[in-house]
Coordinates of C-alpha atoms in Angstrom, one line a residue:
X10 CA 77.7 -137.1 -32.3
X11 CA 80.9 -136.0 -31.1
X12 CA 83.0 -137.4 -34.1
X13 CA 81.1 -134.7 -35.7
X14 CA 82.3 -130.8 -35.8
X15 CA 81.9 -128.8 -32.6
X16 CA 79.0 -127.1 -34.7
X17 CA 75.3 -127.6 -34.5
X18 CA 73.7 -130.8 -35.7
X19 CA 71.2 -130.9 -38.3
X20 CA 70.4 -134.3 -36.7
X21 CA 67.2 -135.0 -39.1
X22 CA 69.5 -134.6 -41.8
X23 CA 72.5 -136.6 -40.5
X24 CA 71.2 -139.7 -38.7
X25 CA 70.1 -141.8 -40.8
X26 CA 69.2 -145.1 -38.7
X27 CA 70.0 -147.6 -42.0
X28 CA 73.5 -145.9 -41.7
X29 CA 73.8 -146.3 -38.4
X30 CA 72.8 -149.8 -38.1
X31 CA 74.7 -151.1 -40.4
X32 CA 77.6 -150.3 -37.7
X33 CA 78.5 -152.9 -34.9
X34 CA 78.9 -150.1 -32.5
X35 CA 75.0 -149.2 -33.6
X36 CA 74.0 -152.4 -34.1
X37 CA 70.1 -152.7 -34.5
X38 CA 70.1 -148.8 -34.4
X39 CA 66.4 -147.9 -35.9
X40 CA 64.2 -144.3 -36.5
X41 CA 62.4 -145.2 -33.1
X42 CA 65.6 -145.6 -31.6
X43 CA 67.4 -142.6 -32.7
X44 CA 64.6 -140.3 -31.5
X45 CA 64.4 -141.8 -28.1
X46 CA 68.0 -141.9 -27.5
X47 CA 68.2 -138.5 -28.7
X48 CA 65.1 -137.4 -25.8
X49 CA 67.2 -139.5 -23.6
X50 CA 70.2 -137.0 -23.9
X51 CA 68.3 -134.0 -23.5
X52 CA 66.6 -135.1 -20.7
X53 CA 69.7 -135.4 -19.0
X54 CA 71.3 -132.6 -20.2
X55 CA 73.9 -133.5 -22.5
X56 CA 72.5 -132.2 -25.4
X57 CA 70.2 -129.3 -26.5
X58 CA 67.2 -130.4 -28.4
X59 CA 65.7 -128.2 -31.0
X60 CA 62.6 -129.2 -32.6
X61 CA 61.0 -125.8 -33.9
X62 CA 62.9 -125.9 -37.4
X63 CA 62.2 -128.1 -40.5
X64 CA 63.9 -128.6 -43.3
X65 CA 61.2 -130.0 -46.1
X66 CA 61.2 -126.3 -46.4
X67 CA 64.7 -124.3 -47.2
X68 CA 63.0 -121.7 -46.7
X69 CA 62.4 -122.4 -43.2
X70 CA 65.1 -123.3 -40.0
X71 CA 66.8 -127.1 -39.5
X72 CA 66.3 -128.8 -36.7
X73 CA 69.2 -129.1 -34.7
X74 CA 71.1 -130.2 -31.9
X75 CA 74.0 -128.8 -29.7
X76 CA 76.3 -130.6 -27.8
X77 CA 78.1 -128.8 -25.6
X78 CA 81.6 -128.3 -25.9
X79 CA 83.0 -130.3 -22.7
X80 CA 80.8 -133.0 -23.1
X81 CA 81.9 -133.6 -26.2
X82 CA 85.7 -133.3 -25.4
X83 CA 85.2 -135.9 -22.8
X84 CA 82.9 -138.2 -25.2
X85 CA 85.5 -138.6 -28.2
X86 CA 86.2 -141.8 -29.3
X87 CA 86.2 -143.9 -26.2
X88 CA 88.1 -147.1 -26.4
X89 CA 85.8 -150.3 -26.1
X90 CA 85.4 -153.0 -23.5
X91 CA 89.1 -154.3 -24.6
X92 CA 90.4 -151.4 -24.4
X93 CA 91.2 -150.7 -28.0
X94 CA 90.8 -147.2 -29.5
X95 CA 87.4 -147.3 -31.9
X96 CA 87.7 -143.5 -33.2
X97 CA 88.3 -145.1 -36.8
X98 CA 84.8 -146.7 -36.7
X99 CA 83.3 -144.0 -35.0
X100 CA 84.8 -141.6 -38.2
X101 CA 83.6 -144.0 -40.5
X102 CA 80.1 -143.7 -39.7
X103 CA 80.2 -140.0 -39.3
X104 CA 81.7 -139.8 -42.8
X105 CA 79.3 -142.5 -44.1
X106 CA 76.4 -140.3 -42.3
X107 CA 77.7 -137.0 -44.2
X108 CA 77.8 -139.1 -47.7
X109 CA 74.2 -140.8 -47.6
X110 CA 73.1 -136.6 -46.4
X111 CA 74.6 -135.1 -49.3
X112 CA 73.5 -137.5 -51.8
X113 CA 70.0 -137.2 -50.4
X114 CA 67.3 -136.2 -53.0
X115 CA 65.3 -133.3 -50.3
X116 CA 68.5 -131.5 -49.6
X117 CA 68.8 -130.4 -53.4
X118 CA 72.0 -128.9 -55.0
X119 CA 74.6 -126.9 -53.0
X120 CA 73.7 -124.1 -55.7
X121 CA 69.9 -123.6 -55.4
X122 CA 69.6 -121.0 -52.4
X123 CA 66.5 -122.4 -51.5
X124 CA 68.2 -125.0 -49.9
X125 CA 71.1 -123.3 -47.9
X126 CA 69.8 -123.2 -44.7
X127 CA 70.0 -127.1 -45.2
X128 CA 73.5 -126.9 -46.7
X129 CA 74.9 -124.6 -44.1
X130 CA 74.1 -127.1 -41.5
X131 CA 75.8 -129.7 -43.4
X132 CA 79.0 -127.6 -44.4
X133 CA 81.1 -127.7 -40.7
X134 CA 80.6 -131.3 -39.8
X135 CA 81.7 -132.0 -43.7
X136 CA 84.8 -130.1 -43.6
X137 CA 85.5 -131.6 -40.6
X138 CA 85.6 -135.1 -41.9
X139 CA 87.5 -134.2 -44.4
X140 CA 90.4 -132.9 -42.3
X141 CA 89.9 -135.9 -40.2
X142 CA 90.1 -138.5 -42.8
X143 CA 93.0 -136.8 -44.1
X144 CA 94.9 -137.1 -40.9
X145 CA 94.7 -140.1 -40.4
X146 CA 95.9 -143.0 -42.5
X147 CA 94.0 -145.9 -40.6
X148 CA 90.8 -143.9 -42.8
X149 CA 89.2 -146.8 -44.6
X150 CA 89.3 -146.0 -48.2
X151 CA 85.4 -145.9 -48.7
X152 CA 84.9 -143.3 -45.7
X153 CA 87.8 -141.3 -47.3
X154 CA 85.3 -141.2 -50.4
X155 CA 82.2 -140.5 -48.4
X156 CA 84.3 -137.5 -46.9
X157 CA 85.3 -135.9 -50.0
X158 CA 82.3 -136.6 -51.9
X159 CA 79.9 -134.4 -49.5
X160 CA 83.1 -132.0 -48.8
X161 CA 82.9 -131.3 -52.7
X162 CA 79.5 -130.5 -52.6
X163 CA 80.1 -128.1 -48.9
X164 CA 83.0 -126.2 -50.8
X165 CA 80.6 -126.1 -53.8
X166 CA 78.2 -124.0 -51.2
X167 CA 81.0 -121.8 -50.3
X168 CA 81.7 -121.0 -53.4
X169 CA 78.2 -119.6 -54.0
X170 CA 78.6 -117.4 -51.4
X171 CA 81.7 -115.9 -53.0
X172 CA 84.2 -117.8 -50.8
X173 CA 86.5 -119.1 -53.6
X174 CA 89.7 -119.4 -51.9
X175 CA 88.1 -121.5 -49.1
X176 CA 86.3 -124.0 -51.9
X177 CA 89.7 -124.7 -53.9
X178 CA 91.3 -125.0 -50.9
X179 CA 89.2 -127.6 -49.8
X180 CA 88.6 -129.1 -53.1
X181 CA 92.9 -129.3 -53.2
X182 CA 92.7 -131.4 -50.1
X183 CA 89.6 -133.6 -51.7
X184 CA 91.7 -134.1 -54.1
X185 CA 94.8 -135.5 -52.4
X186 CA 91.8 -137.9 -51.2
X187 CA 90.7 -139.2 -54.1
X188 CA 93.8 -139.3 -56.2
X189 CA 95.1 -142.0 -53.7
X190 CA 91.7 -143.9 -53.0
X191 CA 90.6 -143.7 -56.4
X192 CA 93.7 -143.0 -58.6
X193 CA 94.4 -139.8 -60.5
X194 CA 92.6 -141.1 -63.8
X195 CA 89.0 -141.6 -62.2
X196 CA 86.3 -139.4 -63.3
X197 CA 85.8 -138.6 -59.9
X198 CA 89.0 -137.4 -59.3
X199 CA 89.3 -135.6 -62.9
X200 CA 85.4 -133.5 -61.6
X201 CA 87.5 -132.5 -58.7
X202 CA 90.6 -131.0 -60.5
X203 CA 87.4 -129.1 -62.7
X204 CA 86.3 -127.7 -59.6
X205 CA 89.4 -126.3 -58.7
X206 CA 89.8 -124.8 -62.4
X207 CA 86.3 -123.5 -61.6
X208 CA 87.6 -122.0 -58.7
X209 CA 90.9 -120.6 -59.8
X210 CA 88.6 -118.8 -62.4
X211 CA 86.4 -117.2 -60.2
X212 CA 89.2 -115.9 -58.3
X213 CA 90.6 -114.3 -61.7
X214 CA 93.1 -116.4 -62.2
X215 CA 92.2 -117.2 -66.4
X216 CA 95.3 -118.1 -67.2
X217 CA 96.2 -120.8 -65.1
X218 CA 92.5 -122.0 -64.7
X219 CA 92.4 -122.9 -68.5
X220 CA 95.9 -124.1 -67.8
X221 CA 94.2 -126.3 -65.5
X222 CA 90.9 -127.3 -67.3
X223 CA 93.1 -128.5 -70.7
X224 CA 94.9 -130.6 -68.5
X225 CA 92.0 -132.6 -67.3
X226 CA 90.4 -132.3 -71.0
X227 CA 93.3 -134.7 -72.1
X228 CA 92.7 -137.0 -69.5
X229 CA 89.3 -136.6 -69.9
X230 CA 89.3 -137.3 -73.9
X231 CA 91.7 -140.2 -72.8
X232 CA 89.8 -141.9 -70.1
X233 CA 86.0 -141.3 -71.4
X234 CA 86.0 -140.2 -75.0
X235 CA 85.9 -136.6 -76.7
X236 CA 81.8 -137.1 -76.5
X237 CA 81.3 -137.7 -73.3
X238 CA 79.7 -135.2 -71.1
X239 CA 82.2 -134.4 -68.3
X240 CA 84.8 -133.7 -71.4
X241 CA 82.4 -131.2 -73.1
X242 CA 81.6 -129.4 -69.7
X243 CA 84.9 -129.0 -69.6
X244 CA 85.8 -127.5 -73.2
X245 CA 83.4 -124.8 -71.9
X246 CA 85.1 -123.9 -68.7
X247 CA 88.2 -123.9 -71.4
X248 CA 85.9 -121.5 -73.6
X249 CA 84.6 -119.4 -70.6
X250 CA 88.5 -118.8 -69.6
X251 CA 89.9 -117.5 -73.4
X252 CA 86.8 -115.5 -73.1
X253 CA 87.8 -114.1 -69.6
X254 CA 91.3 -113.3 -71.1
X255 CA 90.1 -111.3 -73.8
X256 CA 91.0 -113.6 -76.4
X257 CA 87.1 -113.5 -77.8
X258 CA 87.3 -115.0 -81.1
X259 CA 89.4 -118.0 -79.8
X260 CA 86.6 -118.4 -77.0
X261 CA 84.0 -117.8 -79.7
X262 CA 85.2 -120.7 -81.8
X263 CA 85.5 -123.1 -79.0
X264 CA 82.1 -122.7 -78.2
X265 CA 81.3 -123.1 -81.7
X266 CA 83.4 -126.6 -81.9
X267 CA 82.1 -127.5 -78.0
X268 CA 78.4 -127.2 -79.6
X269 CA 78.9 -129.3 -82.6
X270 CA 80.1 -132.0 -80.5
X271 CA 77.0 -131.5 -78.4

């Protein structure tokens, strides 16, 4: 709990058991488990419980916990029986928590406002990871993954709610991430670079957006094929941005070719 951020934890959401387990620090950690350890720390006072919200319903509250401040100053990372410093493991399983969340088939898409309450829970402890994994280069390569993945989808949220500058800023820093785990070519890596474009045009930057989105189209063309999907979504953002400029018929015939190939 307190490898994740100093931010309430949407705890149904986050700890999964499977995840856990799969741990040696957690070793044979199951559902039972995690609720009684959980009642265990309230009782004594080291976290606050909530159990009034649910999230089956974004319409509804999260369930949460709060841990407060001091006692999760003094629980960071403590080094093991030999003395040796486990806050990499610890990070990894946070960031390997936020991952298996954000792929999860109940919390939806970061876009469908039925299911912010969920994603606002899920946003600090995501950005958090991220700037943890970044900062440190003992970061396994999969947990750097995990991070950005469910960071992509948090700046994703933020960017519904009209916070551009925050989502590229984040999705910049994703993409330092990926571009070294998973090399600048991989599709991954090329979705993030769209997201930024996505980003830069929402802020009204057209120009250097499309800049941006025929950049990853030749990459794109080159690494998947002109047919595939992720190329065509993005000789529409390409579109959408001649459009933004004013240069209509230009957008208009891009559409047109972006259909055919369709």
């Amino acid at each position: 709990l307190a490898a994740l951020a100093d931010a309430p934890i949407p705890y149904e959401l986050l700890l999964d058991p499977g995840t856990l387990a799969a741990s040696l620090l957690l070793k044979g950690m199951t559902g039972v488990r995690v609720w009684q350890v959980l009642q265990a720390l309230a009782g004594f006072g080291l976290i606050d419980l909530d159990t009034s919200g649910s999230w089956d319903d974004g319409s509804k509250g999260v369930r949460v916990l709060r841990l407060h401040p001091l006692v999760r100053d003094a629980s960071r990372y403590p080094p093991d029986a030999r003395g040796d410093d486990d806050r990499t493991e610890y990070l990894r399983v946070a960031a390997a928590l936020a991952g298996k969340a954000a792929r999860a088939e109940e919390i939806g898409q970061p876009e469908d406002p039925k299911r912010w309450p969920v994603w606002q829970s899920l946003v600090p402890h995501a950005f958090h990871l991220l700037d943890s994994c970044a900062a440190d280069e003992r970061f396994p390569a999969e947990a750097r993954e995990e991070a950005a993945y469910a960071a992509q989808l948090a700046a994703r949220y933020r960017a519904e709610h009209g916070s551009y500058a925050e989502a590229e800023s984040r999705c910049r820093l994703d993409l330092d991430i990926r571009s070294r785990v998973l090399g600048a070519d991989h599709p991954s890596t090329l979705n993030t670079r769209c997201e930024i474009a996505r980003m830069m045009g929402e802020r009204g930057d057209y120009a250097r957006a499309e800049a941006e989105y025929r950049a990853v189209l030749d990459a794109q063309a080159r690494v998947l094929g002109a047919g595939h999907p992720d190329t065509l979504a993005t000789r529409h953002g390409i579109a959408r941005m001649m459009g933004e400029r004013g240069d209509h018929a230009g957008a208009e015939a891009e559409y047109r070719a972006s259909r055919t190939a369709r």
